[in-house]
Amino acid sequence: MATIRQMDMFDLLKYNNVNMDLLTETFHTNFYGKYLNSYGEYCVVSEDTVSNIQGYLIGKVEGYKGNDSIKDWHAHVSAVTVAPHFRRQGLARALMQYLHEVSIKRHDAYFVDLFVRPSNKIAVNFYRMLGYDVYRSVAGYYGGDANEDAYDMRMSLPKDTDGGLSIPTGKTIQPHELEYQ
């Protein structure tokens, strides 16, 4: 049994079991705090009946709300992850569905986007199963020793009536060319 609830700062003291995965991006505490303060509705955890954190999602909205000529008002998934021993139970899907609902009902967003390592085949396939497509690639997005590119994946929401904002471009851009960072 899992419960999805809003994340709070005390959860940061209890989520190490989730962040131990090598493919999970871990951020500084102030990064989580900024998201909790600015985008609290997009910061949620899944916990079991004894309050063990099973996974979490953090996201945000960005773009120009109300400017229907630009059509860039969208939700962004900054991180979604589930602890290894809680996987294959549909928790990541439930967290993503939560984000989709908030994006549609509260923010009236055009689409959702996220960045993922192409080498993380499980995640890429998961996002494809949810309806995401690789919109474009971002060269060298994941720095460090591996210096790996990122897939910028998108999924249109009902406001993008023809799905045109998520049609793959086939382009590769540089990180400094990203509209929102």
mmCIF file of C-alpha atoms in Angstrom:
data_model
loop_
_atom_site.group_PDB
_atom_site.id
_atom_site.type_symbol
_atom_site.label_atom_id
_atom_site.label_comp_id
_atom_site.label_asym_id
_atom_site.label_seq_id
_atom_site.Cartn_x
_atom_site.Cartn_y
_atom_site.Cartn_z
ATOM 1 C CA MET A 1 0.000 0.000 0.000
ATOM 2 C CA ALA A 2 1.391 3.379 -1.006
ATOM 3 C CA THR A 3 0.335 6.916 -0.220
ATOM 4 C CA ILE A 4 1.377 9.887 -2.327
ATOM 5 C CA ARG A 5 1.659 13.064 -0.300
ATOM 6 C CA GLN A 6 3.363 16.412 -0.489
ATOM 7 C CA MET A 7 7.057 16.353 0.366
ATOM 8 C CA ASP A 8 8.409 18.366 3.288
ATOM 9 C CA MET A 9 11.947 19.268 4.362
ATOM 10 C CA PHE A 10 12.018 16.494 6.983
ATOM 11 C CA ASP A 11 11.635 13.945 4.178
ATOM 12 C CA LEU A 12 15.142 14.879 3.053
ATOM 13 C CA LEU A 13 16.383 13.158 6.200
ATOM 14 C CA LYS A 14 14.622 9.913 5.267
ATOM 15 C CA TYR A 15 15.141 9.423 1.537
ATOM 16 C CA ASN A 16 18.666 7.981 1.333
ATOM 17 C CA ASN A 17 17.249 4.558 0.446
ATOM 18 C CA VAL A 18 15.827 6.172 -2.698
ATOM 19 C CA ASN A 19 18.921 8.136 -3.722
ATOM 20 C CA MET A 20 21.359 5.216 -3.503
ATOM 21 C CA ASP A 21 20.706 4.277 -7.139
ATOM 22 C CA LEU A 22 23.606 5.274 -9.424
ATOM 23 C CA LEU A 23 21.228 6.644 -12.063
ATOM 24 C CA THR A 24 19.358 8.884 -9.610
ATOM 25 C CA GLU A 25 20.472 12.506 -9.791
ATOM 26 C CA THR A 26 21.026 13.742 -6.257
ATOM 27 C CA PHE A 27 20.906 17.462 -5.549
ATOM 28 C CA HIS A 28 22.017 19.728 -2.718
ATOM 29 C CA THR A 29 19.560 20.347 0.096
ATOM 30 C CA ASN A 30 19.047 23.975 -0.980
ATOM 31 C CA PHE A 31 17.922 22.752 -4.433
ATOM 32 C CA TYR A 32 15.160 20.667 -2.838
ATOM 33 C CA GLY A 33 14.299 23.577 -0.547
ATOM 34 C CA LYS A 34 13.926 25.938 -3.503
ATOM 35 C CA TYR A 35 11.562 23.516 -5.211
ATOM 36 C CA LEU A 36 9.544 22.940 -2.038
ATOM 37 C CA ASN A 37 9.180 26.692 -1.568
ATOM 38 C CA SER A 38 8.408 27.610 -5.192
ATOM 39 C CA TYR A 39 6.736 24.506 -6.633
ATOM 40 C CA GLY A 40 5.395 22.651 -3.596
ATOM 41 C CA GLU A 41 2.523 21.102 -5.536
ATOM 42 C CA TYR A 42 5.120 19.339 -7.728
ATOM 43 C CA CYS A 43 7.149 17.888 -4.831
ATOM 44 C CA VAL A 44 5.677 14.617 -3.627
ATOM 45 C CA VAL A 45 6.756 11.385 -1.992
ATOM 46 C CA SER A 46 5.332 7.910 -2.009
ATOM 47 C CA GLU A 47 5.443 6.247 1.380
ATOM 48 C CA ASP A 48 4.352 2.906 2.778
ATOM 49 C CA THR A 49 2.168 2.229 5.821
ATOM 50 C CA VAL A 50 5.065 2.683 8.258
ATOM 51 C CA SER A 51 6.250 5.958 6.674
ATOM 52 C CA ASN A 52 9.191 4.532 4.706
ATOM 53 C CA ILE A 53 9.786 6.712 1.667
ATOM 54 C CA GLN A 54 9.432 4.532 -1.413
ATOM 55 C CA GLY A 55 10.100 7.199 -4.031
ATOM 56 C CA TYR A 56 9.675 10.843 -4.863
ATOM 57 C CA LEU A 57 9.066 13.294 -7.655
ATOM 58 C CA ILE A 58 10.112 16.920 -7.927
ATOM 59 C CA GLY A 59 9.095 19.173 -10.754
ATOM 60 C CA LYS A 60 8.147 22.705 -11.685
ATOM 61 C CA VAL A 61 6.307 24.827 -14.213
ATOM 62 C CA GLU A 62 8.092 27.202 -16.536
ATOM 63 C CA GLY A 63 7.496 29.354 -19.562
ATOM 64 C CA TYR A 64 5.059 32.180 -20.203
ATOM 65 C CA LYS A 65 1.636 31.381 -18.827
ATOM 66 C CA GLY A 66 -1.198 32.918 -20.789
ATOM 67 C CA ASN A 67 0.837 33.667 -23.909
ATOM 68 C CA ASP A 68 -0.910 31.481 -26.453
ATOM 69 C CA SER A 69 1.308 32.703 -29.282
ATOM 70 C CA ILE A 70 4.446 31.225 -27.689
ATOM 71 C CA LYS A 71 2.776 28.117 -26.215
ATOM 72 C CA ASP A 72 5.699 27.233 -23.975
ATOM 73 C CA TRP A 73 3.944 27.073 -20.573
ATOM 74 C CA HIS A 74 4.833 23.582 -19.429
ATOM 75 C CA ALA A 75 5.690 21.300 -16.539
ATOM 76 C CA HIS A 76 9.203 19.965 -16.114
ATOM 77 C CA VAL A 77 10.106 16.755 -14.287
ATOM 78 C CA SER A 78 13.350 17.454 -12.434
ATOM 79 C CA ALA A 79 13.556 14.056 -10.756
ATOM 80 C CA VAL A 80 11.438 10.962 -10.337
ATOM 81 C CA THR A 81 12.880 7.927 -8.622
ATOM 82 C CA VAL A 82 11.826 4.868 -6.662
ATOM 83 C CA ALA A 83 13.946 2.914 -4.170
ATOM 84 C CA PRO A 84 15.190 -0.357 -5.702
ATOM 85 C CA HIS A 85 13.215 -2.626 -3.352
ATOM 86 C CA PHE A 86 9.949 -0.781 -4.126
ATOM 87 C CA ARG A 87 10.251 -0.921 -7.914
ATOM 88 C CA ARG A 88 7.942 -2.756 -10.316
ATOM 89 C CA GLN A 89 4.877 -1.826 -8.269
ATOM 90 C CA GLY A 90 3.677 1.083 -10.415
ATOM 91 C CA LEU A 91 4.929 3.805 -8.049
ATOM 92 C CA ALA A 92 6.823 5.791 -10.700
ATOM 93 C CA ARG A 93 3.761 5.655 -12.945
ATOM 94 C CA ALA A 94 1.564 6.906 -10.067
ATOM 95 C CA LEU A 95 3.989 9.760 -9.330
ATOM 96 C CA MET A 96 4.040 10.763 -13.002
ATOM 97 C CA GLN A 97 0.240 10.583 -13.215
ATOM 98 C CA TYR A 98 0.079 12.899 -10.219
ATOM 99 C CA LEU A 99 2.335 15.402 -12.013
ATOM 100 C CA HIS A 100 0.241 15.153 -15.186
ATOM 101 C CA GLU A 101 -2.961 15.854 -13.233
ATOM 102 C CA VAL A 102 -1.482 18.903 -11.475
ATOM 103 C CA SER A 103 -0.136 20.173 -14.798
ATOM 104 C CA ILE A 104 -3.545 19.881 -16.467
ATOM 105 C CA LYS A 105 -5.931 20.863 -13.668
ATOM 106 C CA ARG A 106 -3.960 23.491 -11.779
ATOM 107 C CA HIS A 107 -1.580 24.949 -14.349
ATOM 108 C CA ASP A 108 -3.250 24.314 -17.718
ATOM 109 C CA ALA A 109 0.141 23.437 -19.218
ATOM 110 C CA TYR A 110 0.732 22.593 -22.864
ATOM 111 C CA PHE A 111 3.182 19.745 -22.284
ATOM 112 C CA VAL A 112 5.541 18.055 -19.842
ATOM 113 C CA ASP A 113 9.244 17.706 -20.506
ATOM 114 C CA LEU A 114 12.139 15.949 -18.805
ATOM 115 C CA PHE A 115 15.772 15.098 -19.386
ATOM 116 C CA VAL A 116 17.063 11.537 -19.243
ATOM 117 C CA ARG A 117 20.334 9.785 -20.002
ATOM 118 C CA PRO A 118 20.083 7.795 -23.259
ATOM 119 C CA SER A 119 22.085 5.038 -21.528
ATOM 120 C CA ASN A 120 19.279 4.654 -18.962
ATOM 121 C CA LYS A 121 17.276 2.391 -21.254
ATOM 122 C CA ILE A 122 14.822 1.357 -18.539
ATOM 123 C CA ALA A 123 13.867 4.992 -17.888
ATOM 124 C CA VAL A 124 13.696 5.868 -21.588
ATOM 125 C CA ASN A 125 11.376 2.911 -22.224
ATOM 126 C CA PHE A 126 9.280 3.804 -19.181
ATOM 127 C CA TYR A 127 8.775 7.357 -20.435
ATOM 128 C CA ARG A 128 7.935 6.091 -23.924
ATOM 129 C CA MET A 129 5.335 3.781 -22.376
ATOM 130 C CA LEU A 130 3.780 6.838 -20.696
ATOM 131 C CA GLY A 131 3.562 8.644 -24.048
ATOM 132 C CA TYR A 132 6.780 10.669 -24.133
ATOM 133 C CA ASP A 133 8.894 11.054 -27.269
ATOM 134 C CA VAL A 134 12.476 12.211 -27.703
ATOM 135 C CA TYR A 135 11.905 15.821 -28.754
ATOM 136 C CA ARG A 136 15.639 16.572 -29.185
ATOM 137 C CA SER A 137 19.038 15.819 -27.661
ATOM 138 C CA VAL A 138 21.191 18.085 -25.521
ATOM 139 C CA ALA A 139 24.921 17.536 -26.137
ATOM 140 C CA GLY A 140 27.046 16.983 -23.043
ATOM 141 C CA TYR A 141 24.178 17.791 -20.667
ATOM 142 C CA TYR A 142 25.429 15.321 -18.073
ATOM 143 C CA GLY A 143 28.967 16.509 -17.410
ATOM 144 C CA GLY A 144 31.695 14.793 -15.485
ATOM 145 C CA ASP A 145 33.784 11.846 -16.604
ATOM 146 C CA ALA A 146 31.054 10.324 -18.764
ATOM 147 C CA ASN A 147 30.013 13.652 -20.378
ATOM 148 C CA GLU A 148 26.800 12.101 -21.636
ATOM 149 C CA ASP A 149 24.151 13.737 -23.782
ATOM 150 C CA ALA A 150 20.559 13.980 -22.598
ATOM 151 C CA TYR A 151 17.314 13.179 -24.305
ATOM 152 C CA ASP A 152 14.840 16.044 -23.934
ATOM 153 C CA MET A 153 11.599 14.044 -23.870
ATOM 154 C CA ARG A 154 8.139 15.592 -24.152
ATOM 155 C CA MET A 155 4.543 14.588 -23.842
ATOM 156 C CA SER A 156 1.718 16.858 -24.954
ATOM 157 C CA LEU A 157 -1.169 17.552 -22.589
ATOM 158 C CA PRO A 158 -4.770 18.235 -23.667
ATOM 159 C CA LYS A 159 -4.114 21.986 -24.096
ATOM 160 C CA ASP A 160 -1.770 21.125 -27.002
ATOM 161 C CA THR A 161 -4.740 19.932 -29.028
ATOM 162 C CA ASP A 162 -2.804 18.740 -32.080
ATOM 163 C CA GLY A 163 0.265 17.467 -30.196
ATOM 164 C CA GLY A 164 2.475 19.728 -32.282
ATOM 165 C CA LEU A 165 4.620 20.940 -29.393
ATOM 166 C CA SER A 166 5.990 17.450 -28.778
ATOM 167 C CA ILE A 167 6.777 16.361 -32.337
ATOM 168 C CA PRO A 168 10.425 15.202 -32.402
ATOM 169 C CA THR A 169 12.767 17.656 -34.103
ATOM 170 C CA GLY A 170 15.724 15.288 -34.506
ATOM 171 C CA LYS A 171 18.008 18.172 -33.511
ATOM 172 C CA THR A 172 20.881 18.219 -31.064
ATOM 173 C CA ILE A 173 21.422 21.455 -29.174
ATOM 174 C CA GLN A 174 24.040 22.684 -26.721
ATOM 175 C CA PRO A 175 23.127 23.172 -23.033
ATOM 176 C CA HIS A 176 23.374 26.981 -23.322
ATOM 177 C CA GLU A 177 20.657 26.864 -26.001
ATOM 178 C CA LEU A 178 18.060 25.504 -23.561
ATOM 179 C CA GLU A 179 15.191 27.925 -23.084
ATOM 180 C CA TYR A 180 14.860 27.221 -19.345
ATOM 181 C CA GLN A 181 17.570 26.091 -16.974
#
